[in-house]
Tab-separated table of C-alpha atoms and ligand atoms in Angstrom:
chain	number	residue	atom	x	y	z
A	15	MET	CA	0.000	0.000	0.000
A	16	PHE	CA	1.247	3.478	-0.790
A	17	ILE	CA	1.460	5.609	2.348
A	18	PRO	CA	1.967	9.266	1.481
A	19	TYR	CA	4.830	10.830	3.360
A	20	SER	CA	3.721	13.770	5.416
A	21	THR	CA	6.153	16.662	5.102
A	22	PRO	CA	7.460	17.770	8.482
A	23	ILE	CA	6.881	20.779	10.686
A	24	ALA	CA	10.134	22.507	11.593
A	25	LEU	CA	10.925	24.135	14.922
A	26	ILE	CA	13.926	26.438	15.394
A	27	ASP	CA	15.554	27.709	18.556
A	28	SER	CA	19.098	28.648	19.555
A	29	GLY	CA	19.290	25.525	21.692
A	30	ILE	CA	17.203	23.400	24.021
A	31	GLY	CA	14.498	25.984	24.885
A	32	GLY	CA	12.130	25.184	22.029
A	33	LEU	CA	11.887	21.578	23.188
A	34	CYS	CA	9.114	22.670	25.558
A	35	LEU	CA	7.097	23.752	22.517
A	36	LEU	CA	7.909	20.472	20.758
A	37	LYS	CA	6.675	18.528	23.801
A	38	TYR	CA	3.314	20.328	23.831
A	39	LEU	CA	3.007	20.038	20.058
A	40	THR	CA	3.699	16.315	19.781
A	41	ARG	CA	1.084	15.716	22.473
A	42	LYS	CA	-1.485	17.655	20.451
A	43	TYR	CA	-0.444	16.392	17.006
A	44	PRO	CA	1.281	13.029	17.536
A	45	ASN	CA	1.025	11.918	13.904
A	46	GLU	CA	2.995	14.787	12.399
A	47	ASN	CA	6.649	14.548	11.431
A	48	TYR	CA	8.933	17.077	13.061
A	49	VAL	CA	12.401	18.496	12.510
A	50	TYR	CA	13.843	20.258	15.550
A	51	LEU	CA	16.789	22.494	14.726
A	52	ALA	CA	18.962	23.904	17.512
A	53	ASP	CA	21.226	26.649	16.203
A	54	ASN	CA	23.682	26.078	19.027
A	55	GLU	CA	26.513	27.456	16.926
A	56	ASN	CA	24.922	30.884	17.499
A	57	MET	CA	23.650	30.435	21.031
A	58	PRO	CA	22.782	32.865	22.654
A	59	TYR	CA	20.396	34.587	20.259
A	60	GLY	CA	19.592	37.169	22.920
A	61	ASN	CA	22.915	38.953	22.464
A	62	LYS	CA	22.796	39.073	18.640
A	63	THR	CA	21.439	41.876	16.474
A	64	ALA	CA	18.080	41.631	14.730
A	65	GLN	CA	19.814	41.957	11.328
A	66	PHE	CA	22.109	39.028	12.072
A	67	LEU	CA	19.265	36.806	13.247
A	68	GLN	CA	16.998	37.640	10.314
A	69	LYS	CA	19.655	36.569	7.794
A	70	ARG	CA	20.685	33.555	9.819
A	71	LEU	CA	17.118	32.320	10.275
A	72	LEU	CA	16.315	32.803	6.603
A	73	ASN	CA	19.336	30.651	5.712
A	74	LEU	CA	18.229	27.959	8.145
A	75	ILE	CA	14.677	28.020	6.814
A	76	ASN	CA	15.893	27.761	3.218
A	77	TYR	CA	17.991	24.780	4.252
A	78	LEU	CA	15.033	23.089	5.964
A	79	TYR	CA	12.750	23.796	3.036
A	80	GLU	CA	15.160	22.513	0.392
A	81	ASN	CA	16.271	19.423	2.284
A	82	PHE	CA	13.170	18.343	4.192
A	83	HIS	CA	10.349	20.106	2.291
A	84	VAL	CA	9.014	21.393	5.603
A	85	LYS	CA	5.409	22.591	5.364
A	86	LEU	CA	5.536	25.001	8.308
A	87	VAL	CA	8.288	26.627	10.363
A	88	ILE	CA	7.714	27.501	14.003
A	89	LEU	CA	10.122	29.923	15.652
A	90	ALA	CA	10.241	28.117	18.997
A	91	CYS	CA	12.131	31.050	20.429
A	92	ASN	CA	10.878	34.387	21.723
A	93	THR	CA	14.039	36.211	20.653
A	94	ALA	CA	13.792	34.914	17.074
A	95	SER	CA	10.065	35.693	16.965
A	96	ALA	CA	10.416	39.228	18.346
A	97	SER	CA	13.322	40.160	16.096
A	98	SER	CA	12.617	38.311	12.872
A	99	LEU	CA	9.063	37.038	12.426
A	100	GLU	CA	7.925	40.021	10.406
A	101	TYR	CA	10.971	39.831	8.115
A	102	LEU	CA	10.687	36.069	7.657
A	103	SER	CA	6.961	36.195	6.914
A	104	LYS	CA	7.826	38.359	3.908
A	105	ASN	CA	10.949	36.530	2.744
A	106	SER	CA	10.617	32.856	3.586
A	107	PRO	CA	9.667	30.276	0.927
A	108	VAL	CA	7.412	28.547	3.480
A	109	LYS	CA	4.939	29.744	6.109
A	110	VAL	CA	6.629	30.888	9.320
A	111	VAL	CA	4.867	31.416	12.655
A	112	GLY	CA	6.202	32.375	16.058
A	113	LEU	CA	5.561	33.356	19.634
A	114	ASN	CA	3.775	36.562	20.514
A	115	ILE	CA	4.030	37.964	24.014
A	116	LEU	CA	1.654	40.856	23.276
A	117	ASN	CA	-1.290	38.437	23.048
A	118	LEU	CA	-0.715	37.371	26.616
A	119	ILE	CA	-0.757	40.683	28.407
A	120	LYS	CA	-4.322	41.952	28.031
A	121	ASP	CA	-5.026	44.063	31.113
A	122	LYS	CA	-3.126	41.986	33.660
A	123	ASP	CA	-0.431	43.355	35.947
A	124	TYR	CA	2.601	41.588	34.561
A	125	LYS	CA	6.344	41.462	34.294
A	126	ILE	CA	8.010	39.872	31.268
A	127	LEU	CA	11.280	38.014	31.786
A	128	CYS	CA	13.251	37.848	28.545
A	129	THR	CA	16.542	38.299	26.681
A	130	LYS	CA	18.205	41.565	25.683
A	131	LEU	CA	17.096	41.390	22.054
A	132	THR	CA	13.478	40.538	22.908
A	133	ALA	CA	13.466	43.532	25.284
A	134	LYS	CA	14.518	45.821	22.404
A	135	LYS	CA	11.343	44.970	20.531
A	136	TYR	CA	9.088	45.404	23.583
A	137	LYS	CA	10.665	48.581	25.004
A	138	GLU	CA	7.345	50.048	26.059
A	139	LEU	CA	6.325	46.969	28.071
A	140	ASN	CA	7.088	46.021	31.655
A	141	ILE	CA	10.253	43.994	31.173
A	142	TYR	CA	13.095	42.486	33.140
A	143	ILE	CA	16.144	41.290	31.168
A	144	CYS	CA	17.636	38.090	32.552
A	145	ASN	CA	21.181	38.492	31.377
A	146	LYS	CA	22.870	35.214	30.373
A	147	LEU	CA	20.118	33.107	31.982
A	148	ALA	CA	19.377	31.169	28.778
A	149	GLN	CA	23.035	30.081	28.492
A	150	TYR	CA	23.037	29.076	32.150
A	151	ILE	CA	19.964	26.883	31.616
A	152	GLU	CA	21.458	25.458	28.409
A	153	GLU	CA	24.623	24.416	30.245
A	154	ASN	CA	23.104	23.216	33.514
A	155	ILE	CA	19.819	21.686	32.421
A	156	PHE	CA	20.495	18.388	34.207
A	157	ASN	CA	21.588	19.975	37.483
A	158	LYS	CA	18.360	20.808	39.288
A	159	THR	CA	20.098	22.056	42.439
A	160	LEU	CA	22.099	24.630	40.491
A	161	LEU	CA	19.035	25.712	38.507
A	162	ILE	CA	16.963	26.248	41.667
A	163	LYS	CA	19.760	28.343	43.175
A	164	LYS	CA	20.070	30.392	39.995
A	165	ILE	CA	16.332	31.045	39.594
A	166	LYS	CA	16.109	32.048	43.271
A	167	SER	CA	18.837	34.605	42.752
A	168	VAL	CA	17.343	35.912	39.461
A	169	LEU	CA	13.897	36.355	41.046
A	170	THR	CA	15.322	37.972	44.166
A	171	LYS	CA	17.253	40.468	42.022
A	172	ALA	CA	14.226	41.131	39.802
A	173	ASN	CA	12.139	41.895	42.907
A	174	ILE	CA	8.852	41.465	41.042
A	175	ILE	CA	5.804	43.067	42.623
A	176	GLU	CA	3.382	42.130	39.841
A	177	ASN	CA	1.212	39.009	40.168
A	178	ASN	CA	1.789	37.622	36.668
A	179	ILE	CA	5.192	36.663	35.333
A	180	ILE	CA	5.535	35.911	31.633
A	181	LEU	CA	8.378	33.509	30.884
A	182	GLY	CA	9.363	35.255	27.654
A	183	CYS	CA	12.188	32.946	26.621
A	184	THR	CA	11.676	29.305	25.771
A	185	HIS	CA	14.682	28.317	27.872
A	186	TYR	CA	12.846	29.719	30.912
A	187	GLU	CA	9.595	27.992	29.964
A	188	LEU	CA	11.472	24.705	29.651
A	189	ILE	CA	12.110	24.923	33.418
A	190	SER	CA	8.791	26.548	34.349
A	191	ASN	CA	8.353	23.990	37.169
A	192	ILE	CA	11.442	25.351	38.867
A	193	PHE	CA	10.161	28.933	38.542
A	194	LYS	CA	6.833	27.830	40.028
A	195	ASN	CA	8.508	26.027	42.932
A	196	VAL	CA	10.777	28.934	43.723
A	197	GLN	CA	8.008	31.546	43.646
A	198	SER	CA	4.737	29.746	44.244
A	199	ASN	CA	2.773	32.928	45.074
A	200	LYS	CA	2.939	34.164	41.449
A	201	ASN	CA	1.062	33.181	38.325
A	202	PHE	CA	3.451	32.121	35.562
A	203	ILE	CA	2.305	32.673	31.982
A	204	LEU	CA	3.740	30.306	29.387
A	205	PRO	CA	3.911	31.597	25.782
A	206	CYS	CA	4.684	28.185	24.192
A	207	PHE	CA	1.815	26.533	26.007
A	208	ASP	CA	-0.552	29.247	24.845
A	209	PHE	CA	0.833	29.141	21.288
A	210	VAL	CA	0.223	25.400	20.944
A	211	ASN	CA	-3.249	25.769	22.427
A	212	GLN	CA	-4.123	28.361	19.779
A	213	LEU	CA	-2.438	26.595	16.854
A	214	GLN	CA	-4.795	24.865	14.453
A	215	ILE	CA	-3.386	22.720	11.674
A	216	THR	CA	-5.011	20.049	9.569
A	217	PRO	CA	-3.563	16.919	11.138
A	218	SER	CA	-1.624	14.560	8.933
A	219	GLN	CA	-3.479	11.378	7.938
A	220	THR	CA	-0.359	9.253	8.004
A	221	LYS	CA	0.425	7.734	11.380
A	222	VAL	CA	4.132	8.418	11.333
A	223	GLY	CA	5.109	10.840	14.079
A	224	ASP	CA	8.848	10.929	13.377
A	225	ILE	CA	11.128	13.431	15.047
A	226	LEU	CA	14.493	14.428	13.653
A	227	MET	CA	16.808	16.363	15.970
A	228	LEU	CA	19.442	18.584	14.345
A	229	SER	CA	22.040	21.004	15.657
A	230	THR	CA	24.189	23.463	13.722
A	231	LYS	CA	27.261	22.570	15.783
A	232	PRO	CA	27.281	18.890	14.924
A	233	SER	CA	27.815	16.676	17.936
A	234	LYS	CA	26.334	13.334	18.862
A	235	SER	CA	26.330	14.222	22.550
A	236	TYR	CA	24.319	17.381	21.878
A	237	ILE	CA	21.708	15.425	19.900
A	238	ASP	CA	21.563	12.884	22.753
A	239	LYS	CA	21.010	15.797	25.128
A	240	LEU	CA	18.098	17.082	23.006
A	241	TRP	CA	16.498	13.625	23.080
A	242	GLN	CA	17.019	13.233	26.795
A	243	ILE	CA	15.334	16.586	27.530
A	244	TYR	CA	12.512	15.890	25.093
A	245	LYS	CA	11.754	12.531	26.686
A	246	ASN	CA	11.992	13.827	30.224
B	105	LIG	N1	15.296	30.385	23.776
B	105	LIG	C1	15.388	31.633	23.170
B	105	LIG	C2	14.226	32.561	23.461
B	105	LIG	O1	13.128	32.089	23.595
B	105	LIG	C3	16.717	32.336	23.071
B	105	LIG	C4	17.744	32.228	24.121
B	105	LIG	C5	19.044	32.761	23.608
B	105	LIG	O2	19.638	32.077	22.770
B	105	LIG	O3	19.431	33.862	24.016
B	105	LIG	O4	14.370	33.752	23.523
């Protein structure tokens, strides 16, 4: 019997952060094929310029489109979405979607935790830049004790009086449980969770559900790390 191959959905982040979006997405659409691309060669995205990221992401998308015929690209990264979504929507050969913090604010009292480049886009909002936090999470993802200590110190420094905290970087959302444990009196808002909830695609009819993990700095141990986090 001929089983049509369903072209994959691509997800891009600078590293491990977007895996939280992949986890939600594969739960909602288990029969899709996915390509997860970690641009760890350029991690952290938060310290790059918008111009650099726009060109870089367009190159990555062209690569994914030409080699895997991806049908949709998801920027599983707040920094990439804030800096480049508009540019990529105009220039990409395939549909690109991304995270949008603005949708989540409404009239709540909130503080957004994010990277330097995301903050540039949302200057007028109530923001706290967590300098180098994404790299710290990337490097210490398996050391819960260190992560708890780090998040405690970040939240103490940030001294947040608002009731709602938006985790505006996918690396932070990946460890949202730690944020919640450290500061249980706040409401944490999760952009990837909301994005996947809102996303409507026509599900693939083929029961395949393959996932391909890729990184731009090729290393077997990094791919193993992506799998380990995804399965966790
Ligand atoms: N995980 C990314 C984000 O959501 C970027 C982190 C970084 O590379 O600076 O913003």
